[in-house]
XYZ file of C-alpha atoms in Angstrom:
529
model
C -45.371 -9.750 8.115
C -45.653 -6.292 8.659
C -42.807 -4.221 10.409
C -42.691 -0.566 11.768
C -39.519 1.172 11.893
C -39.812 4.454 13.918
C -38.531 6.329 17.277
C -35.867 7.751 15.594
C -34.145 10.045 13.202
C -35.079 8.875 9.208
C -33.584 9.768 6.337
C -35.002 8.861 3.135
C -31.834 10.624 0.935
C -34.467 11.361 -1.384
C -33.098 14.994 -1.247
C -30.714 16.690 1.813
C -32.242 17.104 4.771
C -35.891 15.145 3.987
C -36.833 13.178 7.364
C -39.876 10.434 7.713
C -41.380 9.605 11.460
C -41.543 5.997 10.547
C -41.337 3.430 7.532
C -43.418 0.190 7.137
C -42.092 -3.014 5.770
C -43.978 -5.874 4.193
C -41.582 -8.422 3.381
C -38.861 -7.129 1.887
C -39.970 -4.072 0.858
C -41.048 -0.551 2.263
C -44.531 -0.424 2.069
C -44.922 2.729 3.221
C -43.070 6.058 4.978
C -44.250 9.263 6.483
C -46.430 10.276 9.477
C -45.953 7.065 11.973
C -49.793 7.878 13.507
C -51.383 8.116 9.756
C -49.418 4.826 8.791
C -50.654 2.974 12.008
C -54.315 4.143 11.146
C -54.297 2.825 7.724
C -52.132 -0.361 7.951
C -52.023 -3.449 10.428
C -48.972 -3.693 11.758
C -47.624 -6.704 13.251
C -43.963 -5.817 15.048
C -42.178 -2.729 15.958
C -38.607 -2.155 15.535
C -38.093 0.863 18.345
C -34.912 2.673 16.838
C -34.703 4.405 20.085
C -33.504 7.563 19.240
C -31.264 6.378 16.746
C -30.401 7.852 13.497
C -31.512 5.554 10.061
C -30.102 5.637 6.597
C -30.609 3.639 2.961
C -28.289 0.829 3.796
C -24.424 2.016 2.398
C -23.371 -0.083 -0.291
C -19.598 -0.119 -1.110
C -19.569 0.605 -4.893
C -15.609 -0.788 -5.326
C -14.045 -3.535 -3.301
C -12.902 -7.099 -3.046
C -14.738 -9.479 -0.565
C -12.981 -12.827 -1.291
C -9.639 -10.486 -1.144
C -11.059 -8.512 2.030
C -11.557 -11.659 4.155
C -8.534 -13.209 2.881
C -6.872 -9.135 4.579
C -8.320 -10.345 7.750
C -7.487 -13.854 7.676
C -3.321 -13.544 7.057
C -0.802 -11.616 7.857
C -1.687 -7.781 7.443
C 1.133 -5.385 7.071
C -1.002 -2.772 6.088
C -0.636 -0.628 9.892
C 3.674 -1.250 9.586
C 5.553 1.949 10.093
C 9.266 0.907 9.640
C 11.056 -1.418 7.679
C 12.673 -2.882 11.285
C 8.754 -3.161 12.229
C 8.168 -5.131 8.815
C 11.447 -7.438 8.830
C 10.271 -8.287 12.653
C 6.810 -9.036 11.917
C 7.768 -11.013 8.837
C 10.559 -12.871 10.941
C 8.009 -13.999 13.686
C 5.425 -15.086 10.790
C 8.509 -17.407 9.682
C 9.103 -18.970 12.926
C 5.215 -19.665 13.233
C 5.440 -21.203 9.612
C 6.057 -24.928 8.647
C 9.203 -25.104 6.613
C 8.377 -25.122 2.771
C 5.171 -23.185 3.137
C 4.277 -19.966 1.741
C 4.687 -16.795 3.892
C 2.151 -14.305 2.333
C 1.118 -11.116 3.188
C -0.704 -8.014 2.557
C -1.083 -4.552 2.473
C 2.869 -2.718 2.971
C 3.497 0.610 2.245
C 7.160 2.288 1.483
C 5.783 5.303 2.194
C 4.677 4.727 6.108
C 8.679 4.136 6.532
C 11.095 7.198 6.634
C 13.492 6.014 4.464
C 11.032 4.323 1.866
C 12.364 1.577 1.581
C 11.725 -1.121 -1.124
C 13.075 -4.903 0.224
C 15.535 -6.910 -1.591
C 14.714 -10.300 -2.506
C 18.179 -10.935 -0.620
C 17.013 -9.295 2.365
C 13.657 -11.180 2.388
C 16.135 -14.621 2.089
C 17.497 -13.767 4.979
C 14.218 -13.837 6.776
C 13.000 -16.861 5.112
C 15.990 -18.740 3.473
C 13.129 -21.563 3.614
C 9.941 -20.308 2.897
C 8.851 -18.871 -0.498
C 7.553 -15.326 0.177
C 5.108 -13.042 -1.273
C 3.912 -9.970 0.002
C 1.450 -7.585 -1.920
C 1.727 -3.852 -1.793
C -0.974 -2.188 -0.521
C -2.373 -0.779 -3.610
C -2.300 -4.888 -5.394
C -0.256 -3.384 -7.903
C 2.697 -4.319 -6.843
C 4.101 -7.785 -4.957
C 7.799 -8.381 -3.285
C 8.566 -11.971 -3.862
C 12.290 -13.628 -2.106
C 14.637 -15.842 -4.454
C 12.603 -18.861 -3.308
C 9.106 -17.655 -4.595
C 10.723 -16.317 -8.137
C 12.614 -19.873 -8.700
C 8.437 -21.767 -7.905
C 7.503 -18.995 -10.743
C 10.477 -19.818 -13.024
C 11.696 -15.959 -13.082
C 15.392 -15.816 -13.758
C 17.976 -13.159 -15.510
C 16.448 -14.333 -19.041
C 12.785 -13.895 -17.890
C 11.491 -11.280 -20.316
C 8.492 -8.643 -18.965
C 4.829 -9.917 -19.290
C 2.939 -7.334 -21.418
C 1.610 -5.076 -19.300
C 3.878 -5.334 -16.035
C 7.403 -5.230 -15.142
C 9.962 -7.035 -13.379
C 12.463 -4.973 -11.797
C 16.127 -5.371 -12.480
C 19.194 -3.898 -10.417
C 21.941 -2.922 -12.882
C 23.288 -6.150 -13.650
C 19.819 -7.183 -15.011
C 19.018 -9.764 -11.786
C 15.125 -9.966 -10.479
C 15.038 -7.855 -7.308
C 12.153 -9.786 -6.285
C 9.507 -6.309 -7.423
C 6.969 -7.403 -9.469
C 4.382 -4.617 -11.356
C 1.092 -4.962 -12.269
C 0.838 -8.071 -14.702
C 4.363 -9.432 -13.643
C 2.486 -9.796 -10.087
C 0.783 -13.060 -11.910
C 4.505 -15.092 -12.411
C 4.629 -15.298 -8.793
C 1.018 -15.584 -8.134
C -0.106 -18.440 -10.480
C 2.996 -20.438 -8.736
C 0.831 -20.190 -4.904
C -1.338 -23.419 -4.803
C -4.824 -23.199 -5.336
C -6.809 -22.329 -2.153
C -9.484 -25.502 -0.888
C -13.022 -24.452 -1.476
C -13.081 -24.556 2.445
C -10.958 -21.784 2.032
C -12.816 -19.397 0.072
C -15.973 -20.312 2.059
C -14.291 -19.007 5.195
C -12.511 -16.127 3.883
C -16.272 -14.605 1.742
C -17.754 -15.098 5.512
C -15.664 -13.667 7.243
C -15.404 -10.441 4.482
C -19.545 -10.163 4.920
C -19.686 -10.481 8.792
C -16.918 -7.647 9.161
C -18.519 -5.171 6.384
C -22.044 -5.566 8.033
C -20.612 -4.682 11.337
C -19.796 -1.818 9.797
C -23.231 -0.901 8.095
C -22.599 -1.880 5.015
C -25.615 -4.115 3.444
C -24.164 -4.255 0.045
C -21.112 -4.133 -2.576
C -20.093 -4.395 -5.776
C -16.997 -6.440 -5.544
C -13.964 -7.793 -8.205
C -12.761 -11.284 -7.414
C -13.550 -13.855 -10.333
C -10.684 -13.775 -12.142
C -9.145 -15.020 -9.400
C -9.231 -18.452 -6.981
C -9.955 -21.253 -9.348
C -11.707 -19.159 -11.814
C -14.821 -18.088 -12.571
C -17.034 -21.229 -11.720
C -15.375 -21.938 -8.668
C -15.605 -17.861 -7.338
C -18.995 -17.539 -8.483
C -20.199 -20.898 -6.671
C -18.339 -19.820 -3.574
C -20.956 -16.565 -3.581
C -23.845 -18.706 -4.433
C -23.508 -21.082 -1.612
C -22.569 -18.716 0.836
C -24.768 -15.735 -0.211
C -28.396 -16.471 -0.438
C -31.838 -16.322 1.547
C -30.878 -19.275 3.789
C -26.959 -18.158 4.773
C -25.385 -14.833 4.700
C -28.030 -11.584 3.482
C -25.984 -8.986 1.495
C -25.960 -7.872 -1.641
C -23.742 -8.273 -3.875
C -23.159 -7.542 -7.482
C -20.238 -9.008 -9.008
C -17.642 -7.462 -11.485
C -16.815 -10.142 -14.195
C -13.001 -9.549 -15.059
C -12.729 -9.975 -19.083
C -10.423 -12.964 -19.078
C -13.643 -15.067 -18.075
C -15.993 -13.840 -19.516
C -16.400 -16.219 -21.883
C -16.563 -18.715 -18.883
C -19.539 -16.716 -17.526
C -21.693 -17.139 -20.628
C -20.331 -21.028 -21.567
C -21.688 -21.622 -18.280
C -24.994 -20.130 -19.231
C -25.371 -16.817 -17.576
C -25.861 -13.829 -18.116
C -25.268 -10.083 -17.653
C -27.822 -9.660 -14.177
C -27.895 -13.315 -13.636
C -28.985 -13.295 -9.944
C -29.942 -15.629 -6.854
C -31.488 -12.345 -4.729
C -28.415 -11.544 -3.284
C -25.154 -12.144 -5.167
C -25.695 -10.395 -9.479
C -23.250 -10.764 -12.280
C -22.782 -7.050 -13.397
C -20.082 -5.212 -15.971
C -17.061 -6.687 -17.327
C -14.064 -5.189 -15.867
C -10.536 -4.468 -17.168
C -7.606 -3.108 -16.023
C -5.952 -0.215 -17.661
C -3.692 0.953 -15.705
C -2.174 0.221 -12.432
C -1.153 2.795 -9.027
C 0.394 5.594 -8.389
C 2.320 4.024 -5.173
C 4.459 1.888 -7.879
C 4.304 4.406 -9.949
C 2.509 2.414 -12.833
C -0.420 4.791 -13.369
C -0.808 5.405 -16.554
C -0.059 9.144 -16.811
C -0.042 11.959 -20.312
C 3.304 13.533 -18.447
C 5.867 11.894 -16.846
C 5.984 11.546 -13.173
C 7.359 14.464 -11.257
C 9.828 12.338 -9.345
C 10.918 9.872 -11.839
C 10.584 11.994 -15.337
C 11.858 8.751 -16.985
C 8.180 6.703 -16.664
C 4.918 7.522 -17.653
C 3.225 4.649 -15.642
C 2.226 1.393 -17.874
C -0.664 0.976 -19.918
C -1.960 -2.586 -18.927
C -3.542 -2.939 -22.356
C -2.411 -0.397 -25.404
C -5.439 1.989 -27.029
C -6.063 -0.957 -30.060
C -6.190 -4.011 -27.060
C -8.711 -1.693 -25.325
C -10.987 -1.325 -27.965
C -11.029 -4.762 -28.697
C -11.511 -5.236 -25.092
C -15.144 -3.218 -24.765
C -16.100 -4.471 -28.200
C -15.962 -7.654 -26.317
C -18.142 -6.429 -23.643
C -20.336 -5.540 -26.288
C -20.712 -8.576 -28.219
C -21.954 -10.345 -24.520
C -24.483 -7.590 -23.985
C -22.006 -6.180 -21.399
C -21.412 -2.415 -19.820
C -17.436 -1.905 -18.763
C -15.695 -0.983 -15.686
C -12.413 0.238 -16.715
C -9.948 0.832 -13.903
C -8.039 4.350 -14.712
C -6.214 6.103 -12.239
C -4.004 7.993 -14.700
C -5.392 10.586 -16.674
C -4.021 9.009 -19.986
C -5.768 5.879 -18.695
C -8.744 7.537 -18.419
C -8.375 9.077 -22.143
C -7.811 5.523 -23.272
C -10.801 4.581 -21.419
C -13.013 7.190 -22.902
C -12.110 6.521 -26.524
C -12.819 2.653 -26.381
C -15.995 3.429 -24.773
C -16.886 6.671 -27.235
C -16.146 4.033 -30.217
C -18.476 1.239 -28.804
C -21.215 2.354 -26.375
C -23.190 0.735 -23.529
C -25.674 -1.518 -24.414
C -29.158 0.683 -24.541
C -30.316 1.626 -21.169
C -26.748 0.939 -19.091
C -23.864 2.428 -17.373
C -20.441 1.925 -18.012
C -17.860 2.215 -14.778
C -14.517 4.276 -14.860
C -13.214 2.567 -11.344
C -10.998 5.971 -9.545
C -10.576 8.234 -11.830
C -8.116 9.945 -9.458
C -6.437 12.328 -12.193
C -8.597 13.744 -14.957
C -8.081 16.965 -16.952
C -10.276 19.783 -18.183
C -10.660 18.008 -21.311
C -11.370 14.255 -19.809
C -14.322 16.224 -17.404
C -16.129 17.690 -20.916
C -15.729 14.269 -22.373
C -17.121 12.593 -19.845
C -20.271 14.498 -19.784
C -20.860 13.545 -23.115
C -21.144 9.776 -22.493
C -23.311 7.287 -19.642
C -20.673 6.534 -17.191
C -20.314 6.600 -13.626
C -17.352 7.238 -11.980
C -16.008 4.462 -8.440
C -14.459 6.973 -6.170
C -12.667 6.089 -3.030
C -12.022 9.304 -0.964
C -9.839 7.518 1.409
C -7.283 7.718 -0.932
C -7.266 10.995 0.148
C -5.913 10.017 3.709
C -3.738 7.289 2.551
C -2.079 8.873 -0.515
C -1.179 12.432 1.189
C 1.112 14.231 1.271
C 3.444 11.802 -0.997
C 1.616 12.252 -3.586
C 2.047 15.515 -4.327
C 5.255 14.517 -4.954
C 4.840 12.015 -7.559
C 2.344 14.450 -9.378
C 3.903 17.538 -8.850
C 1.511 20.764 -7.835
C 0.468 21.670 -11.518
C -1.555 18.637 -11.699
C -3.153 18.369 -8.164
C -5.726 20.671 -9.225
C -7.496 18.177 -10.934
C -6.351 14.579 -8.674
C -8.559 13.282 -6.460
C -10.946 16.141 -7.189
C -14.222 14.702 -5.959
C -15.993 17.957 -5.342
C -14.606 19.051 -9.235
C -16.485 15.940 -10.708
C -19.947 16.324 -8.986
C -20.353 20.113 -9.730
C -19.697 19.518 -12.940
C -22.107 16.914 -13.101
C -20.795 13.570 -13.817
C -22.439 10.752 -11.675
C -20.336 9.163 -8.655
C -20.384 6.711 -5.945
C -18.034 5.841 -3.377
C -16.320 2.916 -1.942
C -13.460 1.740 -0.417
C -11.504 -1.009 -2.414
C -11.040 -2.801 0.460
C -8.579 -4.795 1.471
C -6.434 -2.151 -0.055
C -8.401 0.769 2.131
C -10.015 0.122 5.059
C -13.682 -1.345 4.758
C -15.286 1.616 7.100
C -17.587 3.743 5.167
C -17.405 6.263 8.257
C -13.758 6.564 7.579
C -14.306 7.081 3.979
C -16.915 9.597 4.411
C -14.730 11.427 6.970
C -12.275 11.598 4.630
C -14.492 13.042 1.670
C -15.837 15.325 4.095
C -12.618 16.934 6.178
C -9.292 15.616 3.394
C -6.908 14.184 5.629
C -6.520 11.293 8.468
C -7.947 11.879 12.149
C -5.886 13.638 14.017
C -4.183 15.878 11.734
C -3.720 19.564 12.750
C -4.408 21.367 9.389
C -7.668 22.224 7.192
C -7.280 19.403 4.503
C -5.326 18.550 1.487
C -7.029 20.708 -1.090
C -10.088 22.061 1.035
C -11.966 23.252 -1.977
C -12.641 19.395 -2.940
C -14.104 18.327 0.702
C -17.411 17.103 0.224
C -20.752 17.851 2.798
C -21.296 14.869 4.743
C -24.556 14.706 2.445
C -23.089 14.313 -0.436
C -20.441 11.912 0.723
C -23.803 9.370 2.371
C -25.373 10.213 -1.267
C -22.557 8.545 -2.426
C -22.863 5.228 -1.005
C -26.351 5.448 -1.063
C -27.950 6.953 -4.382
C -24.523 7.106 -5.979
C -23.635 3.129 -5.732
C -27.358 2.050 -6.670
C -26.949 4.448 -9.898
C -24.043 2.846 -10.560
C -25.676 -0.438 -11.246
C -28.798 1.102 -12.553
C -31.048 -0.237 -9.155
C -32.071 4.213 -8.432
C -35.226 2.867 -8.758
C -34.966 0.065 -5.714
C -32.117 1.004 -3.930
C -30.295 3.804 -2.382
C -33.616 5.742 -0.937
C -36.259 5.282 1.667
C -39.175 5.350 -0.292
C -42.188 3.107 -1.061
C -41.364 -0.103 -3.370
C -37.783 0.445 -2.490
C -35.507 -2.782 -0.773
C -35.915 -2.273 2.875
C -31.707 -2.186 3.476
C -30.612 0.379 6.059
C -28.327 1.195 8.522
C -28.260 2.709 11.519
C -26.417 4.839 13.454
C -25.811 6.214 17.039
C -25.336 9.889 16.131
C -26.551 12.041 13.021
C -23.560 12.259 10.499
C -25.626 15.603 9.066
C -25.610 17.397 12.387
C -22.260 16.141 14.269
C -19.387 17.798 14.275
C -17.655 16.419 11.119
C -14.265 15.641 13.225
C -16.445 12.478 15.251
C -17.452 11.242 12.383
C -15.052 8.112 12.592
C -16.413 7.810 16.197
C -20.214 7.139 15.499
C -21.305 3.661 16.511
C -22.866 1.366 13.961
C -25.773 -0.291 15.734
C -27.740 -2.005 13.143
C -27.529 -3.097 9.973
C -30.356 -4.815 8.377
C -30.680 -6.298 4.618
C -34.290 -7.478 3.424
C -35.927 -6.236 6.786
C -33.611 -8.625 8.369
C -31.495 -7.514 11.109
C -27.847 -8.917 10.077
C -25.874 -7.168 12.466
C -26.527 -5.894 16.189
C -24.700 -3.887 18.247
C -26.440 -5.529 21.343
């Protein structure tokens, strides 16, 4: 089966600018692109997909997010658009009343610094809203949780409790739980939750793919099989649900290090793959957010000189850590958003480099230094970037940095010039899943409707370059430039298309363009119509 694509605006992203009239598809690949009457004279041609003036891309791949987690975001209670604490406590209080005594209230995605005051709930406060329902609610960034008295007593968290290694249970001056949890603290209250039904996971993966290929996204490279049952359970839940005869996307999976001796007992291997869903680096976490403050930073934080951040795993663990990777035949992703993080990072992967022919993955990389940028150069790694950070993080964090080190945060523009390899994503559910409102924020640094020039203006990106980099930039990333990312003969026939031309628009609609197809494999898995 042949198939014409054509009637429309085509860009092939094999450089800015370059434009095809039409592209043939023979299965699942492009066959050919170019002239639409030459191709038409030398092939038979058996449909024709009219684009109808519409505007065509390499289907946009998400390079950073978490399905399972994203569909789980639209599934329960989302506090992630809650601009008060009285907004949160009243949300939270009508969840309760909806809720069967005894089970869990969770939710996801608040933010202290949408409220005025910033405020951080007691685990008293939250017993006052649920005196009967264990509670956990996740910070928008994941590295942080609020738990009431109910869900600490299920984890066995007391006065004595000590900190896990890498996270943090805050204390009020008496040396009683508030109910905050950092980074690998998070897991106390977390591993006391019952384990989700397989039902569950099905529902909550489906529901993740259907809402990112509404929004043209035909791909991504997603975290979650640490997590849910484990690694045979997660990676079954993709399997069934991901393939030629269900759900079309594609999907390469990030294998967090704690199973990855699971992964290979079971008998796979590094780009083990069904067509669809591919096991891909090892990942490890070694830092956690700047929101709770546990980035992993070389200078204290402006407004709290008495932390540095936490290192999840110290510089020896970390080592030992990619050596692992190495033994399995494995490339890294390292999540660093501090720039000492990111040193850490670079020294376990200078020590023990990526298995001939790979990429390791620094995921963020929000704060780097001079130093870190010439280091970088020097070794084959790509860095995850999410510019929506950008609109999320601004203006507060400014004041957790301080100017002096803004310069080099969130300095997208900084990284490309100097040449270091990027693609962009959204790690979704703790950003929104939109590429459009990613790329708007790469593009113009701030949120819609905001009166100034940007945060840092020298750092916006040109629409191209922010497309290239969930196009070209997340098919480097798994080393696929040679199948993925373009238009192009030989090349997956993934695309997505769009009402307006992002190259052409003004760059302030940009959030406003309608998705109208999206189409993985030739197949059409989303329609506007």
């Amino acid at each position: 089966m042949r198939t014409l694509w054509t009637n429309g605006t085509i860009y092939t992203m094999k450089e800015e600018g370059d434009t095809v009239e039409a592209v043939l598809v023979e299965g699942d690949k492009i066959l050919a692109c170019g002239n639409r009457a030459e191709i038409e004279q030398q092939y038979e041609i058996d449909q024709v997909q009219d684009l109808d003036g519409a505007v065509m891309y390499p289907g946009f791949v998400d390079s950073h997010l978490h399905m399972i987690g994203h569909g789980e975001k639209l599934m329960r209670l989302d506090l992630s658009d809650i601009h008060s604490a009285e907004e949160m406590r009243t949300t939270l209080k009508e969840k309760v009343y909806s809720t069967p005594l005894d089970e869990w209230i969770i939710g996801d995605g608040w933010n202290e610094n949408n409220f005025v005051d910033r405020k951080i709930f007691h685990r008293f406060e939250l017993d006052e809203i649920a005196p009967h329902h264990p509670m956990m609610l996740t910070r928008i960034c994941r590295h942080a949780l609020l738990a009431n008295s109910k869900a600490l007593q299920l984890a066995g968290i007391t006065n004595e409790t000590p900190d896990p290694p890498g996270g943090v249970i805050v204390r009020d001056s008496n040396g009683s739980p508030t109910g905050y949890l950092l980074d690998k603290a998070q897991d106390l209250v977390k591993n006391a939750i019952p384990q989700v039904t397989e039902e569950y996971l099905d529902r909550a993966l489906r529901t993740s793919i259907e809402d990112l290929t509404k929004h043209g996204i035909v791909g991504g490279h997603s975290e979650d099989l640490n997590y849910y049952g484990g690694f045979g359970r997660t990676y079954q839940t993709f399997l069934n649900v991901v393939n030629e005869d269900q759900l079309k996307f594609k999907a390469n999976l990030l294998v967090h290090h704690e199973v990855v001796e699971d992964m290979h007992g079971q008998g796979y291997v590094v780009g083990a793959s069904n067509g669809y869903v591919e096991l891909g680096s090892m990942k490890i976490f070694a830092d956690g957010a700047l929101g709770g403050r546990t980035a992993y930073l070389s200078k204290p934080y402006n407004d709290m000189p008495e932390t540095y951040g936490v290192a999840i795993h110290s510089l020896t663990e970390l080592k030992e850590l990619v050596k692992k990777a190495r033994k399995y035949n494995m490339p890294v992703a390292i999540h660093t958003i501090g720039d000492l993080a990111l040193e850490f990072a670079l020294y376990a992967v200078e020590e023990n480099p990526p298995p001939e022919g790979s990429r390791d993955r620094f995921v963020h990389g929000q704060i780097v230094r001079p130093d870190l940028i010439e280091r970088l150069k020097k070794v084959p790694v790509i860095i995850d970037i999410q510019p929506h950070f950008v609109a999320s993080d601004f203006p507060w964090v400014i004041e957790r940095l301080g100017e002096e080190r803004m310069q080099y945060s969130f300095a997208w523009k900084t990284l490309l010039e100097e040449g270091i390899p990027c693609a962009s994503g959204s790690d979704a559910p703790i950003e929104t899943a939109d590429p459009l409102a990613t790329i708007y924020a790469a593009v113009m640094r701030k949120k819609p409707g905001d009166r100034h020039e940007g945060y840092y203006p020298e750092q916006k990106l040109t629409p191209y370059e922010a497309v290239e980099l969930y196009t070209k930039g997340s098919a480097y990333a798994i080393g696929k430039e040679e199948e993925m990312g373009q238009i192009d003969n030989g090349y997956s026939a993934d695309f997505t298309v769009l009402s307006e031309d992002l190259f052409r628009i003004d760059p302030e609609t940009i959030p406003h363009v309608k998705v109208l197809k999206t189409v993985v494999n030739n197949t059409v898995v989303y329609s506007a119509e």
